[in-house]
Amino acid sequence: MSERVIETRNLTVYYGKHRGIKDVNLSVKQGEVFGFLGPNGAGKTTTQRVLMDVIRPTNGSASIFGRDCRKEGVAIRKRIGYLPGELSLYPNMKGHNFLNMLASLREKKVDRAYRQQLYERLNFDPTRKMKEYSQGNKQKIGIVAAFMGKPDLLILDEPTTGLDPLMQKIVMELVREARDDDRTVFFSSHILPEVQAVCDRVGIIRDGQLIKTERVESLIKRQYKRLYITLRQPPPTDAFAIEGVTEMGRNGQMVMLEVRQGLDKVLETAVAFGIKDIETPSVTLEDTFLAFYDRQNHGGNHAQSTQT
Amino acid sequence: MLNLLKHELQSRWGAIIGWGIGLALFGAMYIAIFPEVSEQMAALADLSIYQAMGMDLGSFEGFISSSVVLFIPIMLGIYAIITSTQTLAGEEDNGTLELILAMPLHRWQILSMKAIAIAVASFLILVIAGFGNALVLDAIKATVEVDVTPMQLFVAVLSGWPITMAFLMLGLLLGAYLPNRRSAALATTVIFIASYFGENLAGFVESLDAIKPLSLFYYFDSSATVFTEGVKAADVGLLLGVAVLFFGLALLGFQRRNVTVGAWPWQRSRITE
């Protein structure tokens, strides 16, 4: 059984009266790439900052490598590479001086050849002052800083922010390579195709509460199916008013449905009007994520965290 | 940990050189003009305002102590306010502190290295300023008769370090508790000004004599006696003691607080033990 690298229990942070996160229970295993999804203000950054002991929990606990994030933060951080979401750098320092400084604060020696390799792969020139770098290049410094020590755990807050698509791809390659080395990656992102491409599991956080934790493929499969059914006879408008089925629209004889349950009833109804063609377009993580939020916003009750 | 100190010092070299040379030139100007203005200064010496402030402008010692020895720490106070509030609250405001906190260092180590760095930087500024002033004094000694030696002047300029330290650590302390750098800098500035003018005002009004010891400037001797009697060890000890106390309180606040939140202490997360 893989070691649990990150574990939180009823993790709660309040800023005065304002909610940061509430009762977040999550578990990330060794060698796993875990995507942390949620809109702005949902609590992603707060969770990551608690893991880094930048913010302290109001209630509950967080542990990494079996150690308490507050009490044994130094021992934990020896094994972590962290990329903050709001990366700020010293404007008058040169890129490589800054990275040298960070490397010198770690006990574990940074492999210079690997760091050079990161520069080359990210097409990054470390010899300039940081105030001269574009937003994308500043982000590259943060990425090199997080990855250069080959840490056992990477905590990355929106790692591809400000990067062009080519560089986004390279960062995702670095994430995959970390997983191939049996290292663990915990990252938040708004770019759902990249999460889908690289993550083993995702957690969805909303209003500070973790509402779903599941493997990416099963999350997509379980949420709903899309059926585009072309019928021989036009059905009445309420023909597919079936529980668990949402009619998304019509295009001539074609009826576009999202089916969460009651697939047999949908097919029975369709057969009654004569099926000419059925298409099942693939559902992406983005579709699932948006549908999830849409349902939550329309009174659905899915606030139970599901651990898989 | 020492690498963080190295980084903190390296990032301050420009300020050390700049402030050091600037204050050396400031002092040098006063020392150099004394032969020209000594008669006018002697005429001013009898004014009650200067007497109340303990200034003896008629002598070289009095003129230099009430200008160079007094105003170098006051100007260095500006540096103390800027640098101490930037060191913690400023780095939190602009976000650079978060990456340092992500390193395998205890918070006390981070704050200690930053405090040592600003203490060393302010000391080096005074060394440069004191050395520059001593050189100028040595140069003019041939043209004007003064009893102060370059070494005495150097020590007198360095005597501004304890009070600078007290305000440096006050800025660090307020930066550890207040929500942002601006409020920390404002509060430190108000205390600095109130301390200086409060002590002076108390010199004019006898009934306020009792509150004089509340001002940190009360323990900083900028009279001519600094040349004849030297720096008072008790005052140095008290100012450094206050600095240590402020640092300890800053450490306590920084150890317990949420960083990157930028709120007043009561608005931050309640921490469970």
mmCIF file of C-alpha atoms in Angstrom, chain B:
data_model
loop_
_atom_site.group_PDB
_atom_site.id
_atom_site.type_symbol
_atom_site.label_atom_id
_atom_site.label_comp_id
_atom_site.label_asym_id
_atom_site.label_seq_id
_atom_site.Cartn_x
_atom_site.Cartn_y
_atom_site.Cartn_z
ATOM 1 C CA MET B 1 20.480 29.577 7.873
ATOM 2 C CA LEU B 2 23.668 31.631 7.479
ATOM 3 C CA ASN B 3 23.030 31.695 3.748
ATOM 4 C CA LEU B 4 19.854 33.651 4.448
ATOM 5 C CA LEU B 5 21.914 36.147 6.469
ATOM 6 C CA LYS B 6 24.351 36.369 3.560
ATOM 7 C CA HIS B 7 21.478 37.087 1.175
ATOM 8 C CA GLU B 8 19.989 39.665 3.535
ATOM 9 C CA LEU B 9 23.320 41.460 3.843
ATOM 10 C CA GLN B 10 24.058 41.280 0.128
ATOM 11 C CA SER B 11 20.714 42.841 -0.653
ATOM 12 C CA ARG B 12 21.616 45.764 1.654
ATOM 13 C CA TRP B 13 25.087 46.640 0.368
ATOM 14 C CA GLY B 14 23.816 49.477 -1.795
ATOM 15 C CA ALA B 15 21.924 51.030 1.109
ATOM 16 C CA ILE B 16 24.895 50.597 3.451
ATOM 17 C CA ILE B 17 27.278 52.356 1.084
ATOM 18 C CA GLY B 18 24.752 55.016 0.088
ATOM 19 C CA TRP B 19 23.591 55.895 3.582
ATOM 20 C CA GLY B 20 27.122 55.623 4.991
ATOM 21 C CA ILE B 21 28.590 58.033 2.449
ATOM 22 C CA GLY B 22 25.563 60.321 2.678
ATOM 23 C CA LEU B 23 25.815 60.621 6.440
ATOM 24 C CA ALA B 24 29.611 60.991 6.247
ATOM 25 C CA LEU B 25 29.146 63.916 3.858
ATOM 26 C CA PHE B 26 26.469 65.413 6.105
ATOM 27 C CA GLY B 27 28.790 65.333 9.107
ATOM 28 C CA ALA B 28 31.786 66.425 7.058
ATOM 29 C CA MET B 29 29.894 69.510 5.943
ATOM 30 C CA TYR B 30 29.226 70.612 9.530
ATOM 31 C CA ILE B 31 32.770 69.895 10.631
ATOM 32 C CA ALA B 32 34.263 71.684 7.669
ATOM 33 C CA ILE B 33 32.175 74.841 8.057
ATOM 34 C CA PHE B 34 32.797 75.258 11.801
ATOM 35 C CA PRO B 35 35.867 77.490 11.410
ATOM 36 C CA GLU B 36 33.745 79.810 9.246
ATOM 37 C CA VAL B 37 30.634 79.919 11.420
ATOM 38 C CA SER B 38 32.081 79.595 14.919
ATOM 39 C CA GLU B 39 31.554 83.282 15.749
ATOM 40 C CA GLN B 40 27.915 83.322 14.653
ATOM 41 C CA MET B 41 27.322 80.124 16.567
ATOM 42 C CA ALA B 42 28.827 81.626 19.707
ATOM 43 C CA ALA B 43 26.329 84.472 19.383
ATOM 44 C CA LEU B 44 23.453 81.998 19.245
ATOM 45 C CA ALA B 45 24.687 80.009 22.210
ATOM 46 C CA ASP B 46 22.961 82.275 24.731
ATOM 47 C CA LEU B 47 19.475 81.756 23.277
ATOM 48 C CA SER B 48 17.265 80.015 25.797
ATOM 49 C CA ILE B 49 15.876 77.564 23.241
ATOM 50 C CA TYR B 50 19.321 76.087 22.683
ATOM 51 C CA GLN B 51 20.079 76.088 26.374
ATOM 52 C CA ALA B 52 16.818 74.289 27.059
ATOM 53 C CA MET B 53 17.752 71.700 24.475
ATOM 54 C CA GLY B 54 21.151 71.317 26.126
ATOM 55 C CA MET B 55 23.008 72.658 23.084
ATOM 56 C CA ASP B 56 26.242 74.552 23.535
ATOM 57 C CA LEU B 57 26.793 75.988 20.096
ATOM 58 C CA GLY B 58 29.697 78.183 21.125
ATOM 59 C CA SER B 59 32.258 75.390 21.260
ATOM 60 C CA PHE B 60 33.323 72.921 18.592
ATOM 61 C CA GLU B 61 32.294 70.039 20.828
ATOM 62 C CA GLY B 62 28.872 71.547 21.448
ATOM 63 C CA PHE B 63 28.363 72.455 17.803
ATOM 64 C CA ILE B 64 29.349 69.021 16.518
ATOM 65 C CA SER B 65 27.453 67.088 19.181
ATOM 66 C CA SER B 66 24.244 69.052 18.603
ATOM 67 C CA SER B 67 24.501 68.748 14.829
ATOM 68 C CA VAL B 68 26.475 65.692 13.726
ATOM 69 C CA VAL B 69 26.102 63.429 16.751
ATOM 70 C CA LEU B 70 22.409 64.267 17.164
ATOM 71 C CA PHE B 71 21.230 64.382 13.578
ATOM 72 C CA ILE B 72 23.039 61.345 12.197
ATOM 73 C CA PRO B 73 20.894 58.979 14.334
ATOM 74 C CA ILE B 74 17.805 61.046 13.512
ATOM 75 C CA MET B 75 18.469 60.671 9.794
ATOM 76 C CA LEU B 76 19.413 57.063 10.309
ATOM 77 C CA GLY B 77 16.010 56.766 11.988
ATOM 78 C CA ILE B 78 14.479 57.274 8.549
ATOM 79 C CA TYR B 79 16.551 54.345 7.314
ATOM 80 C CA ALA B 80 15.492 52.359 10.390
ATOM 81 C CA ILE B 81 11.805 52.963 9.688
ATOM 82 C CA ILE B 82 12.123 52.156 5.978
ATOM 83 C CA THR B 83 14.241 49.048 6.357
ATOM 84 C CA SER B 84 12.675 47.523 9.470
ATOM 85 C CA THR B 85 9.130 47.740 8.144
ATOM 86 C CA GLN B 86 10.241 46.534 4.686
ATOM 87 C CA THR B 87 12.084 43.577 6.217
ATOM 88 C CA LEU B 88 8.996 41.799 7.487
ATOM 89 C CA ALA B 89 5.754 43.634 6.716
ATOM 90 C CA GLY B 90 7.042 44.835 3.331
ATOM 91 C CA GLU B 91 8.156 41.367 2.275
ATOM 92 C CA GLU B 92 4.809 40.009 3.373
ATOM 93 C CA ASP B 93 2.969 42.716 1.430
ATOM 94 C CA ASN B 94 4.858 42.101 -1.779
ATOM 95 C CA GLY B 95 4.790 38.328 -1.413
ATOM 96 C CA THR B 96 8.507 37.501 -1.318
ATOM 97 C CA LEU B 97 8.216 36.232 2.255
ATOM 98 C CA GLU B 98 6.088 33.286 1.180
ATOM 99 C CA LEU B 99 8.881 31.631 -0.794
ATOM 100 C CA ILE B 100 11.306 32.086 2.111
ATOM 101 C CA LEU B 101 8.768 30.529 4.481
ATOM 102 C CA ALA B 102 8.569 27.559 2.121
ATOM 103 C CA MET B 103 12.227 26.799 2.837
ATOM 104 C CA PRO B 104 13.166 24.351 5.594
ATOM 105 C CA LEU B 105 13.754 27.075 8.160
ATOM 106 C CA HIS B 106 12.063 27.879 11.446
ATOM 107 C CA ARG B 107 10.337 31.218 11.583
ATOM 108 C CA TRP B 108 12.616 32.307 14.419
ATOM 109 C CA GLN B 109 15.578 31.610 12.191
ATOM 110 C CA ILE B 110 14.148 33.741 9.384
ATOM 111 C CA LEU B 111 13.347 36.654 11.685
ATOM 112 C CA SER B 112 16.651 36.395 13.534
ATOM 113 C CA MET B 113 18.683 36.482 10.336
ATOM 114 C CA LYS B 114 16.712 39.473 9.097
ATOM 115 C CA ALA B 115 17.162 41.261 12.433
ATOM 116 C CA ILE B 116 20.894 40.557 12.505
ATOM 117 C CA ALA B 117 21.190 41.792 8.917
ATOM 118 C CA ILE B 118 19.528 45.138 9.636
ATOM 119 C CA ALA B 119 21.510 45.501 12.860
ATOM 120 C CA VAL B 120 24.789 44.881 11.017
ATOM 121 C CA ALA B 121 23.743 47.165 8.145
ATOM 122 C CA SER B 122 22.952 50.075 10.475
ATOM 123 C CA PHE B 123 26.218 49.542 12.349
ATOM 124 C CA LEU B 124 28.223 49.556 9.113
ATOM 125 C CA ILE B 125 26.462 52.748 7.997
ATOM 126 C CA LEU B 126 27.552 54.421 11.223
ATOM 127 C CA VAL B 127 31.087 53.050 10.855
ATOM 128 C CA ILE B 128 31.348 54.585 7.374
ATOM 129 C CA ALA B 129 29.803 57.854 8.566
ATOM 130 C CA GLY B 130 31.984 57.965 11.693
ATOM 131 C CA PHE B 131 35.120 57.149 9.740
ATOM 132 C CA GLY B 132 34.356 59.844 7.155
ATOM 133 C CA ASN B 133 33.752 62.434 9.855
ATOM 134 C CA ALA B 134 36.891 61.464 11.710
ATOM 135 C CA LEU B 135 38.920 61.900 8.523
ATOM 136 C CA VAL B 136 37.537 65.391 7.965
ATOM 137 C CA LEU B 137 38.166 66.339 11.590
ATOM 138 C CA ASP B 138 41.733 65.139 11.262
ATOM 139 C CA ALA B 139 42.104 67.286 8.169
ATOM 140 C CA ILE B 140 40.822 70.503 9.785
ATOM 141 C CA LYS B 141 42.657 70.049 13.078
ATOM 142 C CA ALA B 142 45.595 71.886 11.559
ATOM 143 C CA THR B 143 43.505 75.017 10.939
ATOM 144 C CA VAL B 144 41.324 75.203 14.038
ATOM 145 C CA GLU B 145 41.994 74.402 17.647
ATOM 146 C CA VAL B 146 39.701 71.626 18.907
ATOM 147 C CA ASP B 147 39.943 69.273 21.845
ATOM 148 C CA VAL B 148 38.060 66.432 20.213
ATOM 149 C CA THR B 149 40.150 63.677 18.697
ATOM 150 C CA PRO B 150 39.063 61.863 15.500
ATOM 151 C CA MET B 151 38.641 58.711 17.556
ATOM 152 C CA GLN B 152 36.332 60.471 20.032
ATOM 153 C CA LEU B 153 34.233 61.731 17.146
ATOM 154 C CA PHE B 154 34.154 58.259 15.602
ATOM 155 C CA VAL B 155 32.928 56.754 18.904
ATOM 156 C CA ALA B 156 30.375 59.551 19.352
ATOM 157 C CA VAL B 157 28.907 58.864 15.907
ATOM 158 C CA LEU B 158 28.794 55.141 16.692
ATOM 159 C CA SER B 159 26.943 55.957 19.923
ATOM 160 C CA GLY B 160 23.856 56.475 17.746
ATOM 161 C CA TRP B 161 23.691 52.755 17.065
ATOM 162 C CA PRO B 162 21.823 51.642 20.228
ATOM 163 C CA ILE B 163 18.949 54.084 19.673
ATOM 164 C CA THR B 164 18.865 53.129 15.977
ATOM 165 C CA MET B 165 18.656 49.496 17.056
ATOM 166 C CA ALA B 166 15.732 50.261 19.353
ATOM 167 C CA PHE B 167 13.791 51.837 16.473
ATOM 168 C CA LEU B 168 14.832 49.093 14.024
ATOM 169 C CA MET B 169 13.408 46.460 16.330
ATOM 170 C CA LEU B 170 10.328 48.591 16.991
ATOM 171 C CA GLY B 171 9.663 48.642 13.230
ATOM 172 C CA LEU B 172 10.165 44.893 13.093
ATOM 173 C CA LEU B 173 7.808 44.450 16.041
ATOM 174 C CA LEU B 174 5.061 46.598 14.554
ATOM 175 C CA GLY B 175 5.557 44.847 11.211
ATOM 176 C CA ALA B 176 4.930 41.544 12.963
ATOM 177 C CA TYR B 177 1.587 42.671 14.400
ATOM 178 C CA LEU B 178 0.107 45.293 12.094
ATOM 179 C CA PRO B 179 -1.663 44.296 8.874
ATOM 180 C CA ASN B 180 0.671 45.899 6.366
ATOM 181 C CA ARG B 181 3.873 47.808 5.928
ATOM 182 C CA ARG B 182 2.164 51.158 5.569
ATOM 183 C CA SER B 183 0.531 50.966 8.981
ATOM 184 C CA ALA B 184 3.747 49.645 10.566
ATOM 185 C CA ALA B 185 5.796 52.469 9.019
ATOM 186 C CA LEU B 186 3.230 55.057 10.077
ATOM 187 C CA ALA B 187 3.119 53.810 13.659
ATOM 188 C CA THR B 188 6.933 53.632 13.905
ATOM 189 C CA THR B 189 7.248 57.151 12.484
ATOM 190 C CA VAL B 190 4.712 58.549 14.950
ATOM 191 C CA ILE B 191 6.509 56.927 17.884
ATOM 192 C CA PHE B 192 9.879 58.126 16.585
ATOM 193 C CA ILE B 193 8.720 61.738 16.209
ATOM 194 C CA ALA B 194 6.811 61.711 19.483
ATOM 195 C CA SER B 195 9.842 60.299 21.257
ATOM 196 C CA TYR B 196 12.197 62.937 19.885
ATOM 197 C CA PHE B 197 9.955 65.971 20.282
ATOM 198 C CA GLY B 198 8.487 64.708 23.546
ATOM 199 C CA GLU B 199 11.941 64.593 25.063
ATOM 200 C CA ASN B 200 12.763 68.075 23.762
ATOM 201 C CA LEU B 201 9.447 69.516 24.878
ATOM 202 C CA ALA B 202 9.961 68.079 28.335
ATOM 203 C CA GLY B 203 13.231 70.038 28.402
ATOM 204 C CA PHE B 204 11.279 73.302 28.168
ATOM 205 C CA VAL B 205 8.525 72.490 30.653
ATOM 206 C CA GLU B 206 9.616 71.560 34.114
ATOM 207 C CA SER B 207 6.367 69.813 34.973
ATOM 208 C CA LEU B 208 6.964 67.383 32.109
ATOM 209 C CA ASP B 209 10.319 66.351 33.458
ATOM 210 C CA ALA B 210 8.865 63.159 34.865
ATOM 211 C CA ILE B 211 7.870 61.839 31.441
ATOM 212 C CA LYS B 212 11.311 62.348 29.928
ATOM 213 C CA PRO B 213 12.441 58.791 30.744
ATOM 214 C CA LEU B 214 9.591 57.480 28.589
ATOM 215 C CA SER B 215 11.350 58.751 25.496
ATOM 216 C CA LEU B 216 14.041 56.574 23.954
ATOM 217 C CA PHE B 217 15.952 59.755 23.106
ATOM 218 C CA TYR B 218 16.351 60.396 26.846
ATOM 219 C CA TYR B 219 18.917 57.600 26.842
ATOM 220 C CA PHE B 220 20.851 58.975 23.906
ATOM 221 C CA ASP B 221 23.467 61.544 24.843
ATOM 222 C CA SER B 222 24.029 64.128 22.131
ATOM 223 C CA SER B 223 25.588 66.758 24.373
ATOM 224 C CA ALA B 224 29.249 67.740 24.395
ATOM 225 C CA THR B 225 29.792 65.441 27.369
ATOM 226 C CA VAL B 226 29.790 62.507 24.970
ATOM 227 C CA PHE B 227 33.313 63.640 24.036
ATOM 228 C CA THR B 228 34.559 64.308 27.542
ATOM 229 C CA GLU B 229 32.823 61.580 29.533
ATOM 230 C CA GLY B 230 32.313 59.038 26.830
ATOM 231 C CA VAL B 231 29.215 56.992 26.085
ATOM 232 C CA LYS B 232 27.208 55.951 29.129
ATOM 233 C CA ALA B 233 27.199 52.177 29.356
ATOM 234 C CA ALA B 234 23.920 52.144 31.299
ATOM 235 C CA ASP B 235 22.125 54.051 28.520
ATOM 236 C CA VAL B 236 23.604 51.790 25.854
ATOM 237 C CA GLY B 237 22.544 48.756 27.860
ATOM 238 C CA LEU B 238 19.036 50.090 28.311
ATOM 239 C CA LEU B 239 18.539 50.927 24.623
ATOM 240 C CA LEU B 240 19.921 47.567 23.542
ATOM 241 C CA GLY B 241 17.752 45.908 26.176
ATOM 242 C CA VAL B 242 14.693 47.640 24.727
ATOM 243 C CA ALA B 243 15.787 46.502 21.257
ATOM 244 C CA VAL B 244 16.080 42.903 22.488
ATOM 245 C CA LEU B 245 12.655 43.169 24.134
ATOM 246 C CA PHE B 246 11.085 44.498 20.927
ATOM 247 C CA PHE B 247 12.762 41.723 18.952
ATOM 248 C CA GLY B 248 11.489 39.099 21.389
ATOM 249 C CA LEU B 249 7.942 40.406 21.081
ATOM 250 C CA ALA B 250 8.281 40.526 17.286
ATOM 251 C CA LEU B 251 9.437 36.913 17.351
ATOM 252 C CA LEU B 252 6.486 35.929 19.499
ATOM 253 C CA GLY B 253 4.025 37.585 17.128
ATOM 254 C CA PHE B 254 5.656 36.252 13.989
ATOM 255 C CA GLN B 255 5.865 32.708 15.369
ATOM 256 C CA ARG B 256 2.147 32.584 15.998
ATOM 257 C CA ARG B 257 0.637 34.541 13.186
ATOM 258 C CA ASN B 258 -0.699 33.715 9.782
ATOM 259 C CA VAL B 259 1.445 35.160 7.049
ATOM 260 C CA THR B 260 0.136 36.543 3.734
ATOM 261 C CA VAL B 261 -3.206 37.326 5.331
ATOM 262 C CA GLY B 262 -2.558 41.029 5.947
ATOM 263 C CA ALA B 263 -5.189 41.542 8.623
ATOM 264 C CA TRP B 264 -5.226 42.977 12.108
ATOM 265 C CA PRO B 265 -4.295 40.372 14.697
ATOM 266 C CA TRP B 266 -7.883 39.878 15.884
ATOM 267 C CA GLN B 267 -9.054 39.316 12.302
ATOM 268 C CA ARG B 268 -6.556 36.555 11.655
ATOM 269 C CA SER B 269 -7.197 32.915 12.197
ATOM 270 C CA ARG B 270 -7.601 31.855 15.790
ATOM 271 C CA ILE B 271 -4.839 29.352 16.296
ATOM 272 C CA THR B 272 -5.535 26.169 18.161
ATOM 273 C CA GLU B 273 -2.726 24.732 20.185
#
